[in-house]
Coordinates of C-alpha atoms in Angstrom, one line a residue:
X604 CA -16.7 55.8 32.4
X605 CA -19.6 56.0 30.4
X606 CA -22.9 54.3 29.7
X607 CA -24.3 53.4 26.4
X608 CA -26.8 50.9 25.1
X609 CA -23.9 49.4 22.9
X610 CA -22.2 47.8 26.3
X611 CA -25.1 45.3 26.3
X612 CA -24.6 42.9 23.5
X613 CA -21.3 42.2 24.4
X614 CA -22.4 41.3 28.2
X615 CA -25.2 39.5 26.9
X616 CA -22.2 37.5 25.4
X617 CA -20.3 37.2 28.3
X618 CA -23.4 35.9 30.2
X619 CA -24.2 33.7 27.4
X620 CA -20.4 32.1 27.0
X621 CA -20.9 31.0 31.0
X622 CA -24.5 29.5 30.1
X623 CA -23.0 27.2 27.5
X624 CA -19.9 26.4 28.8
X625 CA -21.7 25.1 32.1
X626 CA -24.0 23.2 29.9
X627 CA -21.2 21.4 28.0
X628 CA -19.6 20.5 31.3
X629 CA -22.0 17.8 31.4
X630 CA -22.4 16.7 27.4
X631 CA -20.0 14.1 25.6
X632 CA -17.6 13.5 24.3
X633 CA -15.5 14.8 27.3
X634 CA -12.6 15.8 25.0
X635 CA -14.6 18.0 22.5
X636 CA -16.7 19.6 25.0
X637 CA -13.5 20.8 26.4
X638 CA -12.6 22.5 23.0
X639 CA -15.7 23.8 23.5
X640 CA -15.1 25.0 26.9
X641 CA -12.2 26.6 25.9
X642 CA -13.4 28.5 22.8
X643 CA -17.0 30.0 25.2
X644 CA -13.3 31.2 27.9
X645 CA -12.1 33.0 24.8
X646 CA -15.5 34.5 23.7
X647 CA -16.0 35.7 26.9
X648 CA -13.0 37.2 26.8
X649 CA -13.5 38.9 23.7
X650 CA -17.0 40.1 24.8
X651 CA -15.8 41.3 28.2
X652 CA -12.8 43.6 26.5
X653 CA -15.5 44.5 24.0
X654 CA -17.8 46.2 26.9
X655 CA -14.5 47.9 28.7
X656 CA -13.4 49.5 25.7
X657 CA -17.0 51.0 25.2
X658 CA -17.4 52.0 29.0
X659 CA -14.4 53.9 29.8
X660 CA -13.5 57.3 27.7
X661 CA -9.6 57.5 27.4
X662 CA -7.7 56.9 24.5
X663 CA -5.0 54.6 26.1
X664 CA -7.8 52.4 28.1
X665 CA -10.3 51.9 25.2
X666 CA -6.6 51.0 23.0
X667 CA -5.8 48.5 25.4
X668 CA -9.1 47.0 25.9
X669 CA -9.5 47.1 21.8
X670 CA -6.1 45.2 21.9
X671 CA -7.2 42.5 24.2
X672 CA -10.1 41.5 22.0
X673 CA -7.9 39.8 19.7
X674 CA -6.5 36.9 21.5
X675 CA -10.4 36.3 22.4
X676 CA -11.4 36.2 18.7
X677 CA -8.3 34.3 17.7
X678 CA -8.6 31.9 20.8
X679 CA -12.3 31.4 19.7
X680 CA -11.6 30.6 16.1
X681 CA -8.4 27.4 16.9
X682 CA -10.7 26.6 20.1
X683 CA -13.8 26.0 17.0
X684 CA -10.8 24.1 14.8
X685 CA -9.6 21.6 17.1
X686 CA -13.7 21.2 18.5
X687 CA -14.2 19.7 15.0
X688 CA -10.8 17.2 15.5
X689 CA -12.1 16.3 18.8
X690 CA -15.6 15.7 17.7
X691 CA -14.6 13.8 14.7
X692 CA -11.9 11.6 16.2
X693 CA -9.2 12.9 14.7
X694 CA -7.7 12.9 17.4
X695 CA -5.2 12.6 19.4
X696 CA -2.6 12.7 16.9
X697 CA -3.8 15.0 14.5
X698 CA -4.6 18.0 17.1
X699 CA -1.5 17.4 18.5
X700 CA 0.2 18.1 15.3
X701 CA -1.9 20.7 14.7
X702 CA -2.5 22.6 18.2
X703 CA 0.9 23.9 18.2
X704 CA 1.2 25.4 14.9
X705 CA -2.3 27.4 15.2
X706 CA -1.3 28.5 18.8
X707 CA 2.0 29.6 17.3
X708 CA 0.4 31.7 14.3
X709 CA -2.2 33.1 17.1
X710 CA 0.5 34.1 19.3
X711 CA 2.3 35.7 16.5
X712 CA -0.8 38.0 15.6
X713 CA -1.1 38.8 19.1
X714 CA 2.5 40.2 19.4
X715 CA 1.4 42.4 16.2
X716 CA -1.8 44.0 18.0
X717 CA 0.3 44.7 21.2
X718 CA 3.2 46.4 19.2
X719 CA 1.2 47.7 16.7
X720 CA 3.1 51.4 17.7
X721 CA 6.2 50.3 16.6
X722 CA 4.9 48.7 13.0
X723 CA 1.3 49.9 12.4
X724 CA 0.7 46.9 10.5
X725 CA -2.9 45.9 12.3
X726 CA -4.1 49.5 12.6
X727 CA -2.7 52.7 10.2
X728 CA -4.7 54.8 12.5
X729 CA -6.3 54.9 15.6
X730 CA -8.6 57.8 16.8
X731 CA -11.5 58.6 18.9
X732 CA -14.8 60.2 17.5
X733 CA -17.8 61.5 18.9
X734 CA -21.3 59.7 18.6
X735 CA -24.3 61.3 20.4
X736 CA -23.0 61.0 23.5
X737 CA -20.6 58.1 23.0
X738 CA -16.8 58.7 22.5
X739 CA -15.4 55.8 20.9
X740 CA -12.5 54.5 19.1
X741 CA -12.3 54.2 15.7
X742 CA -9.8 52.2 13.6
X743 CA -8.5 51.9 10.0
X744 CA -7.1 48.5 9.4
X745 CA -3.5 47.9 8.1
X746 CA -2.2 44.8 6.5
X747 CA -2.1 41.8 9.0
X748 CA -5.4 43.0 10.4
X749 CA -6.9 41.2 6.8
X750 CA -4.3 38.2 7.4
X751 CA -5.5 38.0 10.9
X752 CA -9.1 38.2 9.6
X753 CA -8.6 35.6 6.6
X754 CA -7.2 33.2 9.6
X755 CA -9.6 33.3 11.5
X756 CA -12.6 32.5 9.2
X757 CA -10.3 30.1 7.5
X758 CA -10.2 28.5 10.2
X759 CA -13.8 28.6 11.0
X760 CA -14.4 27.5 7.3
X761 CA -12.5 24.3 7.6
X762 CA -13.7 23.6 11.1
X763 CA -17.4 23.8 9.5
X764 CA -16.1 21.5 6.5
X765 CA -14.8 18.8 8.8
X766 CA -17.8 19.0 11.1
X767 CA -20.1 18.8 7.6
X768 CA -18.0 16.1 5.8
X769 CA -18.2 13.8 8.8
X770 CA -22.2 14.4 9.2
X771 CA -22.3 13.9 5.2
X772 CA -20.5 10.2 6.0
X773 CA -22.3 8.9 8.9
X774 CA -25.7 10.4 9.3
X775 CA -27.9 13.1 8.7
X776 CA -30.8 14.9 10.7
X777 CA -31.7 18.3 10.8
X778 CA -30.7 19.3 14.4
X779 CA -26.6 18.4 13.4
X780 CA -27.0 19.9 9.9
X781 CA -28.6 23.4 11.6
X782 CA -25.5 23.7 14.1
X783 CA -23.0 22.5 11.7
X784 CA -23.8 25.2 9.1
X785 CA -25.9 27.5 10.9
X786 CA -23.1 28.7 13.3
X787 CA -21.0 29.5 11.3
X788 CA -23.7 31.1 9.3
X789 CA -24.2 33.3 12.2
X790 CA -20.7 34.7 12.6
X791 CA -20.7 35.5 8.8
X792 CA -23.5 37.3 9.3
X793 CA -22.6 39.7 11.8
X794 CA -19.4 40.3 10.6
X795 CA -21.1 41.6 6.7
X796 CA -23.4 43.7 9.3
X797 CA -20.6 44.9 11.2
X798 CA -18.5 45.7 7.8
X799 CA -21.4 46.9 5.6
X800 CA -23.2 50.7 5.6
X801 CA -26.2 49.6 6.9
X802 CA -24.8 49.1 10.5
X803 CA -27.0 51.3 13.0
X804 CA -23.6 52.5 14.5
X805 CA -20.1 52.6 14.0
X806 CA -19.9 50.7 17.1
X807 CA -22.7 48.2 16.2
X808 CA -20.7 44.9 16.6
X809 CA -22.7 41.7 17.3
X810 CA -19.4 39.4 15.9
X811 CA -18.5 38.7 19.7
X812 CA -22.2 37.5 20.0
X813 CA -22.6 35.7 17.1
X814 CA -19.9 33.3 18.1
X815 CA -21.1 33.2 21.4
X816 CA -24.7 31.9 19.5
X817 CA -22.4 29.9 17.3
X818 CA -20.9 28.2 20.2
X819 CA -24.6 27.5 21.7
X820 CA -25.5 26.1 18.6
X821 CA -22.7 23.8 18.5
X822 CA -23.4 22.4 22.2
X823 CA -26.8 21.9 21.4
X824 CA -26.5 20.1 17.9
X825 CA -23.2 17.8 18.8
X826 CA -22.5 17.5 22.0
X827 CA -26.2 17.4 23.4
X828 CA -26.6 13.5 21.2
X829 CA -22.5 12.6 22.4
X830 CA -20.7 10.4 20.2
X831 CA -22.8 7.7 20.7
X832 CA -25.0 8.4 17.3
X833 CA -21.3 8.6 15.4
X834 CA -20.2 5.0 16.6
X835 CA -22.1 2.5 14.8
X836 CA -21.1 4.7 11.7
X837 CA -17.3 4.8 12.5
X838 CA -17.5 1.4 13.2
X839 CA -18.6 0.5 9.8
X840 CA -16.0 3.3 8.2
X841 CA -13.0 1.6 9.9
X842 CA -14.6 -1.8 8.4
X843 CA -14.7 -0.5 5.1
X844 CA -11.7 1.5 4.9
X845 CA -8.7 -0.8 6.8
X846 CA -6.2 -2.0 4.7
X847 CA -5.9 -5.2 6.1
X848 CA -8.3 -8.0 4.9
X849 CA -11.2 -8.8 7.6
X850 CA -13.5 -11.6 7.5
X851 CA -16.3 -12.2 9.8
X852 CA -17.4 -15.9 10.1
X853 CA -20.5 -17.9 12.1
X854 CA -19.6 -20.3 14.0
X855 CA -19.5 -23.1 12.1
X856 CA -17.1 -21.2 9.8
X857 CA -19.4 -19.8 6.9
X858 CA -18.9 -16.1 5.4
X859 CA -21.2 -13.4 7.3
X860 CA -19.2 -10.1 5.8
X861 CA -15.8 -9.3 4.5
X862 CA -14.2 -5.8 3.9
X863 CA -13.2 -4.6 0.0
X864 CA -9.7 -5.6 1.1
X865 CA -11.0 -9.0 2.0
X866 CA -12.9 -9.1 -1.8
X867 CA -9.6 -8.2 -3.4
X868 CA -7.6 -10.9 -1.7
X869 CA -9.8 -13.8 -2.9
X870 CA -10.8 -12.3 -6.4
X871 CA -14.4 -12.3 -7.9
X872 CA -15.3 -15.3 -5.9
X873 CA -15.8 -13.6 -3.0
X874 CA -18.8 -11.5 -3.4
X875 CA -21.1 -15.1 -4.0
X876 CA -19.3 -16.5 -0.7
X877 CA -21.6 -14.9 1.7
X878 CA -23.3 -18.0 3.4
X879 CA -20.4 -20.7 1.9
X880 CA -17.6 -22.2 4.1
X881 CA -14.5 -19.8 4.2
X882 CA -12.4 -22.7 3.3
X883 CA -14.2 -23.3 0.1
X884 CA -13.5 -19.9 -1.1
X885 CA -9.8 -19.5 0.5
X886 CA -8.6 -23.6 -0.9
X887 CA -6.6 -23.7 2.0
X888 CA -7.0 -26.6 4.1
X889 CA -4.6 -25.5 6.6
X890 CA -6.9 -22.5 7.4
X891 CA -9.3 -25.1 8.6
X892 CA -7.3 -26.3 10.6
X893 CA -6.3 -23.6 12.2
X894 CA -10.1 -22.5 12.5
X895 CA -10.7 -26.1 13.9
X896 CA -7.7 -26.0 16.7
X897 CA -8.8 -22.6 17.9
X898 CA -5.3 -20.7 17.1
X899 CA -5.1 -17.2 17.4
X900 CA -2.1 -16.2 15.2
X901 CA -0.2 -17.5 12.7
X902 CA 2.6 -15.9 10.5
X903 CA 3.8 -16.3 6.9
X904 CA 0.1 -17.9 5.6
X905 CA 0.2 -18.7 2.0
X906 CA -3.6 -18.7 0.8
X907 CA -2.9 -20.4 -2.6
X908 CA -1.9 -20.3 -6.1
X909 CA -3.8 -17.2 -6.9
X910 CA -1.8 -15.3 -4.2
X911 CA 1.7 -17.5 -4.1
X912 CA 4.0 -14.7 -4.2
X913 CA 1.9 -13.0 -1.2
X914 CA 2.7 -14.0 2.3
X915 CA 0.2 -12.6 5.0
X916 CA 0.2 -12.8 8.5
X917 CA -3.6 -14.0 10.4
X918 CA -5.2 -13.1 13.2
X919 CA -8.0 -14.7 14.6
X920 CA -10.5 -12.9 17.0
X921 CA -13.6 -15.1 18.5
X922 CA -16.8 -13.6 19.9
X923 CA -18.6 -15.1 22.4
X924 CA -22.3 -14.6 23.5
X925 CA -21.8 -12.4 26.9
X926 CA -24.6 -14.6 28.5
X927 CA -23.3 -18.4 27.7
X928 CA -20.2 -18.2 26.6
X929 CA -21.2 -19.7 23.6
X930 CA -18.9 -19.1 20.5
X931 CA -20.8 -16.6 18.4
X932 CA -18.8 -15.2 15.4
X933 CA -14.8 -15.1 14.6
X934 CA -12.8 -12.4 13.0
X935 CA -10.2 -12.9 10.2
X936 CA -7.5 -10.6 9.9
X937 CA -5.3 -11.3 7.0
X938 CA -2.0 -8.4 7.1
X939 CA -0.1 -9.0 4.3
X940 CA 3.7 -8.9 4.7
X941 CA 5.2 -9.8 1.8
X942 CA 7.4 -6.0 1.8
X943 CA 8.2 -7.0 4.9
X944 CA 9.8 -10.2 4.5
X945 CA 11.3 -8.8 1.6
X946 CA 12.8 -6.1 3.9
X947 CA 13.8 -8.5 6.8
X948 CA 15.4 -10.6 4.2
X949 CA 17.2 -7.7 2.3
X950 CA 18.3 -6.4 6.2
X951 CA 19.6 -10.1 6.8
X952 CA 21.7 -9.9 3.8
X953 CA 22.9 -6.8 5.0
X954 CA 24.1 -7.4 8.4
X955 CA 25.5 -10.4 7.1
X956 CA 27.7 -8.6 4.5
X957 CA 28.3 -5.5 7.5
X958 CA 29.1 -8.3 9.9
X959 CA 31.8 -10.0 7.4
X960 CA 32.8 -6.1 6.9
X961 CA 33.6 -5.9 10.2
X962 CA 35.0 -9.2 10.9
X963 CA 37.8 -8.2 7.6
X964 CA 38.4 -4.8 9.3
X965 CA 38.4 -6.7 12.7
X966 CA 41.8 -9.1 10.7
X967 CA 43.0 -6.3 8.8
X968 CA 43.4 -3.9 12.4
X969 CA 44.5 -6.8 14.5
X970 CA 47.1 -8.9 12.2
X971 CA 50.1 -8.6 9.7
X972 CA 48.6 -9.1 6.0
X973 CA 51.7 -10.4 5.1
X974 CA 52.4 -12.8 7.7
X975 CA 49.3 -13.4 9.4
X976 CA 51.0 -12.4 13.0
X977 CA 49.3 -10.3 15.4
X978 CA 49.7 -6.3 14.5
X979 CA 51.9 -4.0 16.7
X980 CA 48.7 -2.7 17.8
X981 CA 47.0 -5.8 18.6
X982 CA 50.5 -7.2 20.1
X983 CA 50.9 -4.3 22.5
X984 CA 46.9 -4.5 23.4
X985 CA 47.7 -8.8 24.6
X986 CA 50.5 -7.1 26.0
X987 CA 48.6 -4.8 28.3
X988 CA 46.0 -7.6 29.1
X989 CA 48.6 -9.9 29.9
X990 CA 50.5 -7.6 32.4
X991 CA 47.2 -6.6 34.0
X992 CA 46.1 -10.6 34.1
X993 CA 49.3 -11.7 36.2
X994 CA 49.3 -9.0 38.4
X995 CA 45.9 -10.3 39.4
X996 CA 46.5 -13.9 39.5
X997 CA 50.5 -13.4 40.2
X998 CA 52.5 -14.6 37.1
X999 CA 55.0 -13.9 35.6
X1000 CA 55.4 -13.6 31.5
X1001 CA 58.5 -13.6 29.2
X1002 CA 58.4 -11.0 26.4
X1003 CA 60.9 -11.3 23.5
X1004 CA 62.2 -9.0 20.8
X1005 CA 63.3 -10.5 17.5
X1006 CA 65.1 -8.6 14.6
X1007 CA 66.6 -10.0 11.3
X1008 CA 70.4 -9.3 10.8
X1009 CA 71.7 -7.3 8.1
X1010 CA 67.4 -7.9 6.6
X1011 CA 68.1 -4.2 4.4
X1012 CA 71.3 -5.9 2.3
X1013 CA 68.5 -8.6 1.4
X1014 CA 66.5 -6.3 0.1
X1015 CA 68.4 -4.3 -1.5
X1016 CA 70.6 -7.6 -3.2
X1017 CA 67.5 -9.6 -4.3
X1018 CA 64.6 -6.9 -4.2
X1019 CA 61.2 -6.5 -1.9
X1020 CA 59.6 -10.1 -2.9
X1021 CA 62.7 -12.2 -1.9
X1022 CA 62.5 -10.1 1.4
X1023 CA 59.2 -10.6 2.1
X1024 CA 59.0 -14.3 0.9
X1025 CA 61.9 -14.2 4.1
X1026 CA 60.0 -12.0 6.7
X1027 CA 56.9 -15.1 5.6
X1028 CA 59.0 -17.8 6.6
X1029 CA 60.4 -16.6 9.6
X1030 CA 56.5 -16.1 11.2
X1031 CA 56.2 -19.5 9.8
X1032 CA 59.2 -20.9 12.0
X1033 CA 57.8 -18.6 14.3
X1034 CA 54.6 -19.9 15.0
X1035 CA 56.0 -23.1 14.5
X1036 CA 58.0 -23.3 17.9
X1037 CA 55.3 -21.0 20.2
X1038 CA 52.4 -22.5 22.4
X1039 CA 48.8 -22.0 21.6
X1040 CA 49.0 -19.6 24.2
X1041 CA 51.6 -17.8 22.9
X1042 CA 51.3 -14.5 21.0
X1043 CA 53.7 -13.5 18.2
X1044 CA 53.3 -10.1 16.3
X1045 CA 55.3 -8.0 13.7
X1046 CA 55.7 -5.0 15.3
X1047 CA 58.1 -3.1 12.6
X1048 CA 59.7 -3.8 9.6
X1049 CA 61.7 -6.9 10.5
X1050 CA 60.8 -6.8 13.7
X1051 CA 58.7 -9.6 15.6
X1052 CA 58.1 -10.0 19.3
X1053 CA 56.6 -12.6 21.0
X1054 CA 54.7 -13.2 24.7
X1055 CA 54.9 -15.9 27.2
X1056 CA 52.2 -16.1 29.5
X1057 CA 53.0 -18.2 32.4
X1058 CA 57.0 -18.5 31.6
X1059 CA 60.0 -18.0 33.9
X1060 CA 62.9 -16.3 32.5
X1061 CA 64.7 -19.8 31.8
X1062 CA 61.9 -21.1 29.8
X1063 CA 61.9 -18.1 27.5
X1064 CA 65.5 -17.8 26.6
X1065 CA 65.1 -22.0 25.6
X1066 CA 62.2 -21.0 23.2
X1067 CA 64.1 -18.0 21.8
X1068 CA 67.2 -20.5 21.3
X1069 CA 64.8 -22.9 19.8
X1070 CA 63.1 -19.8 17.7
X1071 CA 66.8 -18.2 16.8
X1072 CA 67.7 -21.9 15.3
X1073 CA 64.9 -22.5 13.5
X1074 CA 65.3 -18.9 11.6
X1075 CA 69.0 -20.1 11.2
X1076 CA 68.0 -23.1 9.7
X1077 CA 66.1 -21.9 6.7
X1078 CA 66.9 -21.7 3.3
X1079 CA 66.1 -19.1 1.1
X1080 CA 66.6 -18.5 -2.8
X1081 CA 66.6 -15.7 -4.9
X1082 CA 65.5 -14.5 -8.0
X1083 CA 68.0 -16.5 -9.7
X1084 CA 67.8 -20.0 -7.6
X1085 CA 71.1 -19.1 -5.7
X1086 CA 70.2 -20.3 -1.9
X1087 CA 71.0 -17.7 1.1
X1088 CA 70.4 -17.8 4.8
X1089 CA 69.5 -15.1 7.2
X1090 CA 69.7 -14.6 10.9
X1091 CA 68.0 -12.9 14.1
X1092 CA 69.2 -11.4 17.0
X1093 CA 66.6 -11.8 20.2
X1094 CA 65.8 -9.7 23.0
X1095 CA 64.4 -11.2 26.2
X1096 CA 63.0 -9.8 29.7
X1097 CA 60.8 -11.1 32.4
X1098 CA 57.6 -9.4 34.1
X1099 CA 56.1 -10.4 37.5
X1100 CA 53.8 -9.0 40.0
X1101 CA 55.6 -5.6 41.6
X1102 CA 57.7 -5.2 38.7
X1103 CA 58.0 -2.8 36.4
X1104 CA 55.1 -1.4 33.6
X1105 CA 54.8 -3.0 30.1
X1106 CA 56.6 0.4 28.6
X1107 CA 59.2 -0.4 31.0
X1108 CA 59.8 -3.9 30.2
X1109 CA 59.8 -2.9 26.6
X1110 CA 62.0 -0.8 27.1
X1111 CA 64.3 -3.6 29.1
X1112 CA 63.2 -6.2 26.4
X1113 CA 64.7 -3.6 23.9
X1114 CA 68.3 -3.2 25.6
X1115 CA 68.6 -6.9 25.4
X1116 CA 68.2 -6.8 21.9
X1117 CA 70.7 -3.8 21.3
X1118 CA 73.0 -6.1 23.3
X1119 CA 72.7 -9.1 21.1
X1120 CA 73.2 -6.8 18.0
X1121 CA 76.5 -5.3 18.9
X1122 CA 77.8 -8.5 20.3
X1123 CA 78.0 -10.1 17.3
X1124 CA 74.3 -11.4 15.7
X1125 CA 72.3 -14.1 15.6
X1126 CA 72.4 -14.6 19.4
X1127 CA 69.9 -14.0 22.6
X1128 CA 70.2 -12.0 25.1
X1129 CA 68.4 -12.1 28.5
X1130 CA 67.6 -8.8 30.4
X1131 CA 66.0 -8.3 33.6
X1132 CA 63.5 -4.8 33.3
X1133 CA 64.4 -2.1 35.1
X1134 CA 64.0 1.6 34.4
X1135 CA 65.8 4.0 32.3
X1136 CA 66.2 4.1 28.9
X1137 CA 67.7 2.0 25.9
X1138 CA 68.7 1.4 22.4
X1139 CA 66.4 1.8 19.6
X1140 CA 65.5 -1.2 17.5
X1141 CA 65.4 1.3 14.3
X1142 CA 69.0 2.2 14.1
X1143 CA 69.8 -1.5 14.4
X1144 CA 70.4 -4.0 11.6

């Protein structure tokens, strides 16, 4: 350890970073004197490493103390940043978006200083030299040392310009004006001191006590008079500067004030209409009206010819004396919302056109586009549904297979649109025998199958008779006039609670229809399900 007059600045700092930040612990605004708070922790900091690495004689310990100086003058500096949000309102989303990108950068500089070994791009050299009877640490600065400098007082600079534009916009005395400019002033100072050849020492560095002043200053010029000085101001700011039209009106509904937004909504008229009934300047009697009933809102207003393509929403806002209750003043609000209901209405149009979309896909997934019967996907879904419905209330449903007979000679004799004006008119005579309740799909080429809900077996095989005669019946023509007939051979089974699955009863539903094929055509064939496996429909004709 060793003693040297050069330790006391720096614990004059330290003392003097407790002072003030025990004095702003009592100023307003709460927020800002935190900042505050926060940047006298870091100059302490600073000021206390300051004094170790002067005190003690080793190389290592006076490194390490000289390294730990630099989140304190880093801390100091965003701590002075986010002060001037705070104390400006800018706040809370502005710090917020800012806080963690300057803590970022700060932490990033920090991680240089401590692994400035491995890079030696804050310090190219670091040495001790011999002063009297002082052995300190010198240092020749590398690269991100002068980036870490320039961020700092950049940040220092803008904090000062915020802190100066705000007093420039709202007030000015000569206490706010002296902190604003004069602590900053003060850091400046010692730092050219510090830098320059007329420092007393090569350890003469007052920059950890300068922002410790600078910080004083601050309390003293801001935070001493609160917010309270700033509100009338930001009150009339806000006024001036909303978007939104505002009118304030006496009671008896006459003009006291209006905003520029408020001036360009009615035009030139509007700066003689101080004093003059609002509805003579607006020429809206429902306005009155509203005025008159006491309403407090009211959407889609239309304020007249001048402004007919404009639609704005109102608010109105009354004042009443504290005392009486008497109505004092009311405040106009006019939003305008004209992109809006332009928007609403362009977002109606398109979730109408998305919900036909959907309701087209919705067809095209769940029927036939050529013969308007229920897909093979949709079928087998009712199917499913079906089998788990009468399990639940114990039915029993009749499924049926249908196939046309010898359908690939028709296409092949009179070409794809004779057979597909035939697979038409069989879903035709189709859905002409089946119940409302009744599903029928095309579940292949010629292929159809239809569901029973609520059917015994008996009743099923009469509708497929009914169903196989009506196909029999029809007449069809081809290219040339000639007239033709086909058939269809039909499949039926039977499902019930505690029998077998709806793969199963396809499956059974299926044999059937094999069985009707190879005993001749155009016949039905009843099947009870059961496991096991059977013909294939494709093989069939």
């Amino acid at each position: 350890m060793q003693l040297t007059p050069w330790i006391i600045p720096p614990l004059v700092g330290v003392v003097w970073c407790a002072a003030t930040a025990a004095y702003s612990q009592r100023t307003r605004p709460a927020a800002a004197a935190l900042q505050l708070r926060w940047m006298m922790l870091a100059v302490g900091t600073w000021s206390l490493a300051q004094a170790a690495s002067l005190a003690f004689v080793s190389l290592p310990a006076q490194v390490w103390f000289s390294k730990l100086q630099y989140p304190g003058v880093l801390g100091a500096s965003v701590a002075w940043f986010l002060f001037a949000l705070r104390y400006t309102g800018r706040t809370p989303r502005t710090s917020t978006q800012w806080g963690p990108l300057l803590v970022l950068i700060a932490t990033v500089i920090t991680g240089l200083v401590f692994t400035n070994e491995w890079h030696h791009l804050i310090w190219t050299d670091v040495r001790q030299e011999q002063s009297g009877s002082l052995l300190g640490l010198t240092l020749e600065h590398g690269p991100a040392f002068y980036v870490h400098a320039l961020y700092c007082y950049g940040l220092v600079v803008a904090a000062t310009a915020v802190l100066a534009w705000t007093v420039g916009q709202t007030y000015h005395t000569r206490k706010q004006l002296v902190s604003i400019i004069g602590a900053p002033a003060l850091v400046v100072a010692a730092t050219i001191v510090y830098l320059s050849p007329v420092s007393p020492g090569v350890w003469f560095d007052f920059v950890p006590l300068a922002y410790a002043v600078a910080g004083s200053l601050l309390a003293w010029g801001l935070l001493r008079a609160g917010v309270a000085d700033l509100v009338p101001v930001a009150r009339n700011l806000v006024f001036e500067s909303i978007g939104d039209a505002v009118f304030v009106l006496d009671h008896q509904g006459r003009v006291l004030d209006f905003n520029p937004a408020g001036a360009e909504l009615f035009g030139p008229s509007t700066h003689s209409s101080i004093g003059r009934d609002f509805a003579d300047l607006a020429r809206a009697p429902a306005l009155q009206q509203v005025l008159e009933l006491g309403i407090s809102e009211v959407q889609d207003v239309n304020l007249g010819p001048a402004n007919y393509e404009r639609v704005h929403d109102l608010r109105v806002s009354p004042i009443y004396n504290s005392v009486n209750g008497e109505l004092l003043a009311r405040v106009l609000v006019f939003r305008e919302t004209t992109d809006r209901r332009r928007i609403e209405a362009g977002l109606r149009l398109v979730t109408e056109s998305l919900e036909e979309a959907n309701t087209e896909l919705e067809r095209l997934a769940n029927y036939d586009t050529l013969t308007g019967l229920s897909s093979r996907r949709h079928f087998l879904h009712q199917l499913e549904r079906e089998a788990r419905r009468s399990q639940r209330h114990g039915h029993t449903f009749v499924l049926m297979l249908l196939d046309l007979d010898h359908f690939k000679q028709v296409n092949d004799a009179f070409g794809h649109p004779t057979g597909d004006a035939v697979l038409i008119a069989t879903a035709q005579a189709i859905r002409s025998v089946i119940r409302e309740v009744d599903y029928a799909g095309r579940i292949g080429g010629e292929e159809f199958a239809v569901l029973l809900p609520e059917t015994e077996l008996e009743g099923g095989e009469a509708l497929a008779e009914r169903i196989r005669a009506e196909v029999e019946a029809l007449r069809h023509t081809d290219t040339e006039g000639n007239p033709f007939r086909v058939t269809i051979s039909v499949g039926i089974t039977t499902w019930g609670p505690g029998r077998d699955l709806p793969a199963d009863l396809l499956r059974a539903a299926d044999r059937a229809l094999y069985a009707a094929k190879h005993s001749g055509r155009n016949r039905v064939v009843c099947a009870a399900p059961s496991g096991g496996t059977g013909g294939s429909l494709a093989g069939i004709a």
